[in-house]
Coordinates of C-alpha atoms and ligand atoms in Angstrom, one line a residue:
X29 CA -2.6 -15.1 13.8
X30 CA -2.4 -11.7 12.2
X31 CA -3.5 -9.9 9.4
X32 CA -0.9 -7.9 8.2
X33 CA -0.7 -8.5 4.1
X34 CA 2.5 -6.2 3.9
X35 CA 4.3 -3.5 3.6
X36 CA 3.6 -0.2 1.8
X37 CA 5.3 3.0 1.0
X38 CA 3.5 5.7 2.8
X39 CA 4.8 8.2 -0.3
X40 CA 4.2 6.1 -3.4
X41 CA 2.4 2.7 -2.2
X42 CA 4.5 0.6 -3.7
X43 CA 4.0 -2.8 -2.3
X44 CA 6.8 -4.9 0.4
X45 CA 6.6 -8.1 2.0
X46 CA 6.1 -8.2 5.7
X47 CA 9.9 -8.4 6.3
X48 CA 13.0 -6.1 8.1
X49 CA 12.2 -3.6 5.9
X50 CA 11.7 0.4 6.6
X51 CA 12.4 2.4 4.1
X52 CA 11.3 2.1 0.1
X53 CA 14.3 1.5 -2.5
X54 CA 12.4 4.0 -5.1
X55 CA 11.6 7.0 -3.1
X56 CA 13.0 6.6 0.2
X57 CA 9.8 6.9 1.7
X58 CA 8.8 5.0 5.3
X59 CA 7.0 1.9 5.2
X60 CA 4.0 1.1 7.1
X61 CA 1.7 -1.9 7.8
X62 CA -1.1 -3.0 5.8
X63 CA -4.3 -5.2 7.4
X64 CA -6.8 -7.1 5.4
X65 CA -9.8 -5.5 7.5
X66 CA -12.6 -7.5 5.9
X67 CA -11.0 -10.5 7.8
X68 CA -10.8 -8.3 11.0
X69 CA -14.2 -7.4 10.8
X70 CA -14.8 -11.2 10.4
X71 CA -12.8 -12.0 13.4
X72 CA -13.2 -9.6 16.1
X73 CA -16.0 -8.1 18.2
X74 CA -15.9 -6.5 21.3
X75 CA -16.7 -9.5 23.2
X76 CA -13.4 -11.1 21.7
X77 CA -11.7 -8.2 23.0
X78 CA -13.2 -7.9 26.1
X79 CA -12.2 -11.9 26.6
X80 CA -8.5 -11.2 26.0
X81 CA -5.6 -10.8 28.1
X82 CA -5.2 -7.4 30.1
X83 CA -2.2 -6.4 27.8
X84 CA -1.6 -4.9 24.1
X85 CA -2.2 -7.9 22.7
X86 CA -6.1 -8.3 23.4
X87 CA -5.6 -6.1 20.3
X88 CA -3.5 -8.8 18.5
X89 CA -5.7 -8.9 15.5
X90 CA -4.9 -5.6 14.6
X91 CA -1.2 -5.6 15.2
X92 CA 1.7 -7.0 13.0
X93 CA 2.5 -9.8 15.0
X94 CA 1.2 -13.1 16.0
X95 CA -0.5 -12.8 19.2
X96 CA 0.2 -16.2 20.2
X97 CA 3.9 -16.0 21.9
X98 CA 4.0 -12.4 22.4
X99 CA 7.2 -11.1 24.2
X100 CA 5.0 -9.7 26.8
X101 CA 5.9 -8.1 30.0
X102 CA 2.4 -7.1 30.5
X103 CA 2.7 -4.1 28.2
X104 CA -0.8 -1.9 27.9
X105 CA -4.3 -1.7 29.5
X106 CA -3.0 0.9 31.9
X107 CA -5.7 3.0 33.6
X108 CA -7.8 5.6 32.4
X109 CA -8.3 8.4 34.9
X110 CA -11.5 10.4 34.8
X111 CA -9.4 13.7 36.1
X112 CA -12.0 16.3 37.4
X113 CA -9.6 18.2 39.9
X114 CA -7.5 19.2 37.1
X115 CA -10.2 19.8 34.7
X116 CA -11.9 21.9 37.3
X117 CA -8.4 24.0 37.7
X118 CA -8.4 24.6 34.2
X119 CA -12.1 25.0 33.3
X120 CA -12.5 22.4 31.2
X121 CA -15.8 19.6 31.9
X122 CA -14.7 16.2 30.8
X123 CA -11.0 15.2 30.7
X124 CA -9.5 12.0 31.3
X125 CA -5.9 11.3 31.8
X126 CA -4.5 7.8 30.0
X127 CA -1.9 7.0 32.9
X128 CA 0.9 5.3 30.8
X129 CA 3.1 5.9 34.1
X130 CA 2.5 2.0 35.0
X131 CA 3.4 0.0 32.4
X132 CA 6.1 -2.5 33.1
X133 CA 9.2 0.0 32.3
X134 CA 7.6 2.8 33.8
X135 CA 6.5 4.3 29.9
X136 CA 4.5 3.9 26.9
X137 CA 7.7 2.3 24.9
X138 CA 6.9 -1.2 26.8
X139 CA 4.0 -1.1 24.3
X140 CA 6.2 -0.5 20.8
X141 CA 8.7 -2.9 22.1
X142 CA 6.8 -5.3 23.3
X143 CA 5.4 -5.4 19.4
X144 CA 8.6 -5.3 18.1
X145 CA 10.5 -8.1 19.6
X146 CA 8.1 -10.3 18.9
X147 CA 7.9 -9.4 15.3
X148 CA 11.5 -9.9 15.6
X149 CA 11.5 -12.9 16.9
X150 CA 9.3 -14.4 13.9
X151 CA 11.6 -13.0 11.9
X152 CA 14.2 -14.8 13.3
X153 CA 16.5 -11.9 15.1
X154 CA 18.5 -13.2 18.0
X155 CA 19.8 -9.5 18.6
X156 CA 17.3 -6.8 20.3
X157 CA 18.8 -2.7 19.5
X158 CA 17.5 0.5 19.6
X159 CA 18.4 4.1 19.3
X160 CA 17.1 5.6 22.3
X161 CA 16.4 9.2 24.2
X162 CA 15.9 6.7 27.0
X163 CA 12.6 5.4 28.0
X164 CA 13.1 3.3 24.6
X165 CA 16.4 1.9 26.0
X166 CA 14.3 0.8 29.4
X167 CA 12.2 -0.7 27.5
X168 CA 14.6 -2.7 25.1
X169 CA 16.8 -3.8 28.3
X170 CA 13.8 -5.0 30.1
X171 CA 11.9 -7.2 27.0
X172 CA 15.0 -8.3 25.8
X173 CA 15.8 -10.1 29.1
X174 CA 12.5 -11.5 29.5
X175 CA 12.7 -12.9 25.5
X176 CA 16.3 -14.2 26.8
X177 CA 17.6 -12.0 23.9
X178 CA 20.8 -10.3 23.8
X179 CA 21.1 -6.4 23.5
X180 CA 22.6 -3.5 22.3
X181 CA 21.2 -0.3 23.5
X182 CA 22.8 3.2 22.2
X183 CA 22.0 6.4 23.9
X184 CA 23.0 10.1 24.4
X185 CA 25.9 10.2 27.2
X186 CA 24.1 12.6 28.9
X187 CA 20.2 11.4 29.8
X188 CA 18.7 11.0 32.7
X189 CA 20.7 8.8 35.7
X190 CA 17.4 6.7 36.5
X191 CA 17.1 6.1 32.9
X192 CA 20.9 4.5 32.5
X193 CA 20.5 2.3 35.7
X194 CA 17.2 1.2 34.4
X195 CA 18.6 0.2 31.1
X196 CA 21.6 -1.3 32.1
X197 CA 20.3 -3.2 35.1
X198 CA 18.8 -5.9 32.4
X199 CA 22.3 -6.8 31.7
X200 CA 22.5 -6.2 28.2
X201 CA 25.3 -4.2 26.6
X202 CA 24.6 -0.4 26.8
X203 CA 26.5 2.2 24.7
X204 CA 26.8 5.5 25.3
X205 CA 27.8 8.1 22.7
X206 CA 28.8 11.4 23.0
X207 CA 26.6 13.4 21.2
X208 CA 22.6 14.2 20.9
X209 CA 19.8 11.4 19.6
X210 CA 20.4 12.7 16.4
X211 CA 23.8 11.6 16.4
X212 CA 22.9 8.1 18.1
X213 CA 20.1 7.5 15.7
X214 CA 22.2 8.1 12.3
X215 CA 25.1 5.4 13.8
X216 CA 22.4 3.1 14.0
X217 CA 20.4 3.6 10.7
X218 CA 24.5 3.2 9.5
X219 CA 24.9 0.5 12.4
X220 CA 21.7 -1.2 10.7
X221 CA 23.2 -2.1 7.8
X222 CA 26.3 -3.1 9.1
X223 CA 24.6 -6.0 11.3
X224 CA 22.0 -7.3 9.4
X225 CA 21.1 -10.1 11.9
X226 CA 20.9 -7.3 14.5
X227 CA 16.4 -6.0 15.1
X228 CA 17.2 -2.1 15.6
X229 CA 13.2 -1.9 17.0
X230 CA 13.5 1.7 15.9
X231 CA 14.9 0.9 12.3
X232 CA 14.7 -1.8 10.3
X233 CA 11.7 -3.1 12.1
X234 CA 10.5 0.3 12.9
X235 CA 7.2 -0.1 10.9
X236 CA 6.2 -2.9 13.5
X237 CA 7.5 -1.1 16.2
X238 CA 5.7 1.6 15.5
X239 CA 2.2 0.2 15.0
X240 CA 2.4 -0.9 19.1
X241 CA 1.2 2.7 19.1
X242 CA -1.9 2.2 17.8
X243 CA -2.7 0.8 21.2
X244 CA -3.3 3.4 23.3
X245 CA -6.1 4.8 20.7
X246 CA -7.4 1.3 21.1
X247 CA -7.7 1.4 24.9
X248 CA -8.8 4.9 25.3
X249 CA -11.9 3.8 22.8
X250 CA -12.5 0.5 24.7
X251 CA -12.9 2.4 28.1
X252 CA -14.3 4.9 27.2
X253 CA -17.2 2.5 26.1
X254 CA -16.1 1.8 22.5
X255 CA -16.8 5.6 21.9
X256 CA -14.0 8.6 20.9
X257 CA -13.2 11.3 22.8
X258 CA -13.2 14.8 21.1
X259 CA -9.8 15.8 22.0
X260 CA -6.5 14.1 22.6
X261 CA -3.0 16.2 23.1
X262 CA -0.1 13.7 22.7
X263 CA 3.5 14.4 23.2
X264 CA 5.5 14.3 19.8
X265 CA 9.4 13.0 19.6
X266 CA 9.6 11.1 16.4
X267 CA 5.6 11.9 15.6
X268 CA 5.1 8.2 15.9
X269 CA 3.1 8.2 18.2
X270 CA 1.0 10.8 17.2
X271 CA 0.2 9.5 14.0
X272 CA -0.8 5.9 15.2
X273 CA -2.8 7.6 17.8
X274 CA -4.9 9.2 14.6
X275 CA -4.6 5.7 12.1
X276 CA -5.5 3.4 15.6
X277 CA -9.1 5.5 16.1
X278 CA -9.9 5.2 12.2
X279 CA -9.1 1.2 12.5
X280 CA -11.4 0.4 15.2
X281 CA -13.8 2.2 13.0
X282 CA -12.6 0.5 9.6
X283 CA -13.4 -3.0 11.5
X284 CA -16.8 -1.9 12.7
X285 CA -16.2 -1.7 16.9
X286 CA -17.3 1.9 17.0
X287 CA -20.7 3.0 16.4
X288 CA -20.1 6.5 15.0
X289 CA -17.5 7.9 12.9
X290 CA -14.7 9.3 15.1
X291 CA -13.8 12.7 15.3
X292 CA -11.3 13.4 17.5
X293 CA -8.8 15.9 17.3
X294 CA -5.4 15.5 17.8
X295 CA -3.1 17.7 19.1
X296 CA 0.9 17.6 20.0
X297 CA 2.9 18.6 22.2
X298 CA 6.6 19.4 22.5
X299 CA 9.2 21.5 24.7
X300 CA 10.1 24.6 23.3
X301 CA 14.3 23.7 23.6
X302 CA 12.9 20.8 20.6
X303 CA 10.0 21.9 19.0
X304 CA 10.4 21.4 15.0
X305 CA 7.2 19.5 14.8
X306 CA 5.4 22.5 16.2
X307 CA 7.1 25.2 14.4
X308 CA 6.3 23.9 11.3
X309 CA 2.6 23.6 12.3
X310 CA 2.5 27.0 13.1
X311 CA 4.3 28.0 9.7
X312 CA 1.6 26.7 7.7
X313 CA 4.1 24.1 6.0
X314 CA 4.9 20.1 6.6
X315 CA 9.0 20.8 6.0
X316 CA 10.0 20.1 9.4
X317 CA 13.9 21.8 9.8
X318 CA 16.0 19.9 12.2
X319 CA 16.9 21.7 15.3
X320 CA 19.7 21.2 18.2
X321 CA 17.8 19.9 21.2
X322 CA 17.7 22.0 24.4
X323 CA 15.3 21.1 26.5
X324 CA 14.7 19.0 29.9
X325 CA 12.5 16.7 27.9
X326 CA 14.5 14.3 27.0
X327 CA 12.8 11.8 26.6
X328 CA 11.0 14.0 23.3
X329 CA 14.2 15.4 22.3
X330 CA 14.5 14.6 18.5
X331 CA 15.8 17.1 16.8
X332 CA 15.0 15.7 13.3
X333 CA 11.8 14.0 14.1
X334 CA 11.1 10.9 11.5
X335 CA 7.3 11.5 11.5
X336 CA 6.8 15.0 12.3
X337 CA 5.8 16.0 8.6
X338 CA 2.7 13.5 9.1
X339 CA 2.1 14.3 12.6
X340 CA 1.8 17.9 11.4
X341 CA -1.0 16.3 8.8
X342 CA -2.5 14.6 11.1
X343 CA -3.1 17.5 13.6
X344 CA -4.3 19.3 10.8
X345 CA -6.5 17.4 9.3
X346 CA -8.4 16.3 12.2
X347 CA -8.6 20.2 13.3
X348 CA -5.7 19.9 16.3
X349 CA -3.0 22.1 17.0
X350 CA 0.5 21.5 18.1
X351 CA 2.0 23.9 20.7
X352 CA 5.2 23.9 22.3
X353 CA 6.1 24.5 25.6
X354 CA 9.3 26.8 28.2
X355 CA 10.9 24.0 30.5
X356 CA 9.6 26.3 33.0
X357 CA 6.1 25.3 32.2
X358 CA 7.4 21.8 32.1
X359 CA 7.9 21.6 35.4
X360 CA 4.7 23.1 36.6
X361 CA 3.2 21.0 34.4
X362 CA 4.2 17.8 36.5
X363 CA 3.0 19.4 40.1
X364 CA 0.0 20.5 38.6
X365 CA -0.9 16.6 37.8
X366 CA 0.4 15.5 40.9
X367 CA -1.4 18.1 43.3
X368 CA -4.1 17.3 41.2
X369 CA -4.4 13.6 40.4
X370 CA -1.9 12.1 42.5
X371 CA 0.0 11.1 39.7
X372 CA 3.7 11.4 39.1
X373 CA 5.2 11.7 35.1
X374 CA 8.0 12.4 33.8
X375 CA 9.0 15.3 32.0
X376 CA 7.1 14.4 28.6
X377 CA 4.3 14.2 30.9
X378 CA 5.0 17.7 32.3
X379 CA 4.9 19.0 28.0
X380 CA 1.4 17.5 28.0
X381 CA -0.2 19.4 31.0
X382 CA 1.9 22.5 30.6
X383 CA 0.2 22.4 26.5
X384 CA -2.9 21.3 28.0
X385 CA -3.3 24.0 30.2
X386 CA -2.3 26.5 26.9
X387 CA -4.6 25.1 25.2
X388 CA -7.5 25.2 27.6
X389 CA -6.3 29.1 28.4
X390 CA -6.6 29.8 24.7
X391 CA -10.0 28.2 24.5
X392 CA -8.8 25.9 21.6
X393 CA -9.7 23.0 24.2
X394 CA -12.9 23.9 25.5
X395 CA -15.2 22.5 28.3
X396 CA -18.0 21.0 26.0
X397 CA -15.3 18.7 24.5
X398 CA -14.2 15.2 26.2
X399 CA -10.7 15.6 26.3
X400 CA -7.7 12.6 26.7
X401 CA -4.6 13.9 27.9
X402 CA -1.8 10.9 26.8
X403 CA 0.6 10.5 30.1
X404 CA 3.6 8.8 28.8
X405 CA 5.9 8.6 31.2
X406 CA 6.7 7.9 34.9
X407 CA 8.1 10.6 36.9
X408 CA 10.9 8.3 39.0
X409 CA 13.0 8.6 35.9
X410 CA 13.3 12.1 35.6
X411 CA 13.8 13.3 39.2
X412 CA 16.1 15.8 38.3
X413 CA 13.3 18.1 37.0
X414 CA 11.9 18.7 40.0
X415 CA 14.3 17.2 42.9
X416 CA 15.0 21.0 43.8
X417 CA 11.6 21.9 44.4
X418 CA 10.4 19.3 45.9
X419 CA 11.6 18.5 49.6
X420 CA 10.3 17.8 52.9
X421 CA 8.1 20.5 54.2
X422 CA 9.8 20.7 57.5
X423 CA 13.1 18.6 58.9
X424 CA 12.7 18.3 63.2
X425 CA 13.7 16.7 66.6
X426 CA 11.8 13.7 67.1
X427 CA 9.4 15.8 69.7
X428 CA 6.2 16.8 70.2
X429 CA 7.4 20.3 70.6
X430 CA 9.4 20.2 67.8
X431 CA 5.7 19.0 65.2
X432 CA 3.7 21.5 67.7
X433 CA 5.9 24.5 66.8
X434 CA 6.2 23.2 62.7
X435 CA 2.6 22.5 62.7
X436 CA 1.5 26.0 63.8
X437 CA 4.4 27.4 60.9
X438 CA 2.2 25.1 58.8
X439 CA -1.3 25.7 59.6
X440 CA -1.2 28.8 61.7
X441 CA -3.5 28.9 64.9
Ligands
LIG510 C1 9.2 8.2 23.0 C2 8.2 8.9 23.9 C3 7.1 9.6 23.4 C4 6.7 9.8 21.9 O1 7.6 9.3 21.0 P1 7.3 9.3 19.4 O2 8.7 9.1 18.9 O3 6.7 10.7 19.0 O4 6.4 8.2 19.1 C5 6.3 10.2 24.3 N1 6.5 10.1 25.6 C6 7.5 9.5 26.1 C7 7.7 9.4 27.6 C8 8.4 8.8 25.3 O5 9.5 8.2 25.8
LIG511 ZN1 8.0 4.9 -2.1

């Protein structure tokens, strides 16, 4: 069951039921969940959790959906990676790395998704779409298939290749559109209204959607032994994220699974080529000014970021920063955790490390703090990024000689 009351204005409270709503008719501001936590203290303890299922929804009591037929393709409980190699390259102590690279579509979005079809399908939608800068669209494709929905998926005609096949290998109907995720995203708030029987996950049931967030805040706390860490950096697109990242640590709290108060800090991350969220950080302001995307991020590239006024208030309330990041850096970023860690992430990955390691060479992460790095992406969909770079280390005959004489190139004798 779940405990969701309703629906509330994040600008002026006003009240809404738990419906296909986003946006408030008085103000215009987004709408958000609302939980009765009395009766989630009642309900849950870490035991319950601990008994649950190895997904998202051993959280089920605090998401907006009913737990009990969850469109689940396994969504969630990915590994957390205690990542000294890279901590010791950057001089930090403790830092762990949430690997987000294994969930079933390869990102973090299963998790959203996963939340949002199945509020969906108790409210009744037949029709799974999305807006999507493309690991959203994997995602959509993939849950939509398993929920024996049908789907429209609109993206920007140019993302990644790996990203297309993997949307449109689901067999649901994908449209391309020429122009950026700016352009996709306003056809499909207009698209929204057009086809009210249709769940846009990322519009009208975009306050469910994005409460699937809250899990990874909910995981990291869990393994880390139902304690906080210090320090998170998480990539920003819409802010979404960001934002649940911040509200999930206070709910575990709110509900009584934490011992202590959490203070963690919560910092962003974005490419320099799409950075509004971060340029209005460091202007000392919360108007975040649309930009033109230009980055090989594109998985983060919003250019008019939905949440990026609150992500910048989360970041600074909590006492985090939000830096941006050259493409450059990006990919360096990605070897660096792979040399490192043996593990592979996309490009948004790549702006976590690459502001990580900023960070930690500006000593605004610092080595007495236990730090979360948020990998969100699986590298196999961006290839591009670093294809060029990265090739066999030597191409011979099949012969001994042939190895002997590479070998000694390679080792030196
Ligand atoms: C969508 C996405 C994000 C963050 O998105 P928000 O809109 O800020 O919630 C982070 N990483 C990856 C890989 C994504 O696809
Ligand atoms: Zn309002």
């Amino acid at each position: 069951m779940s405990f969701v009351e309703g629906l509330r204005c994040r600008e002026c409270a006003r009240a809404y039921p738990a419906e296909a709503l986003h946006v408030c008719d008085f103000c215009f501001g987004p709408l958000e969940a609302v939980y009765d936590y009395e009766r989630i203290a009642a309900s849950v303890t870490r035991e319950s959790i601990a008994a649950g299922p190895h997904t998202i929804w051993r959280y089920a009591a605090l998401l907006p959906a009913d737990g009990r037929a969850p469109v689940d393709l396994g969504a969630g409980f990915t590994p957390l990676v205690r990542a000294d190699r890279l901590a010791a390259e950057l001089g930090l102590g403790e830092l762990w790395i949430k690997n987000d690279t294994v969930n079933p579509t390869g990102s973090f979005k299963d998790r959203v998704v996963s939340v949002a079809l199945t509020k969906a399908q108790e409210l009744g939608f037949k029709v799974a779409a999305c807006a999507s800068t493309g690991n959203l669209a994997n995602a959509v494709g993939a849950h939509a298939a398993h929920a024996g929905m049908k789907s429209f998926v609109f993206i920007p005609h140019d993302l990644e290749a790996g990203k297309v096949v993997m949307t449109a290998i689901y067999g649901g109907n994908v449209i391309a559109v020429n122009g950026n995720y700016d352009d996709v995203n306003r056809l499909c708030a207009e698209l929204a209204s057009e086809q009210p029987t249709w769940a846009f996950v990322n519009v009208n049931v975009r306050p469910y959607y994005a409460e699937g967030s809250k899990t990874l805040a909910f995981e990291v706390a869990e393994q880390l032994g139902w304690q906080t860490p210090d320090h998170v950096i998480v990539p920003i697109a819409s802010g979404s994220q960001l934002t649940k990242v911040h509200k999930g640590f206070q709910e575990l709290h709110k509900v009584g699974l934490l011992d202590d108060e959490p203070h963690v800090r919560i910092s962003g991350a974005q490419a320099i080529g799409c950075s509004p969220v971060a340029t209005a950080f460091k202007e000392g302001t919360d108007v975040v000014r649309p930009v033109k995307p230009d980055t090989i991020a594109k998985s983060l590239a919003i250019g008019n970021p939905a949440d990026g006024p609150y992500a910048v208030e989360a970041a600074r309330q909590t006492g985090g920063v939000i830096e941006a990041v050259s493409d450059g850096e990006v990919v360096e970023g990605i070897k660096l955790l792979a040399r490192t860690e043996g593990i592979f992430a996309e490009t948004a990955g790549g702006v976590t490390i690459a502001t990580l390691v900023r960070l930690a060479n500006a000593g605004i992460v610092h080595r007495d703090e236990r730090v979360v790095a948020m990998i969100t992406g699986h590298g196999l969909k961006t290839i591009e990024a670093v294809a060029p770079t990265s090739k066999p280390t030597a191409t011979i005959a099949p012969t001994l000689d042939a190895f002997a004489e590479v070998l000694f190139q390679i080792e030196g004798n």
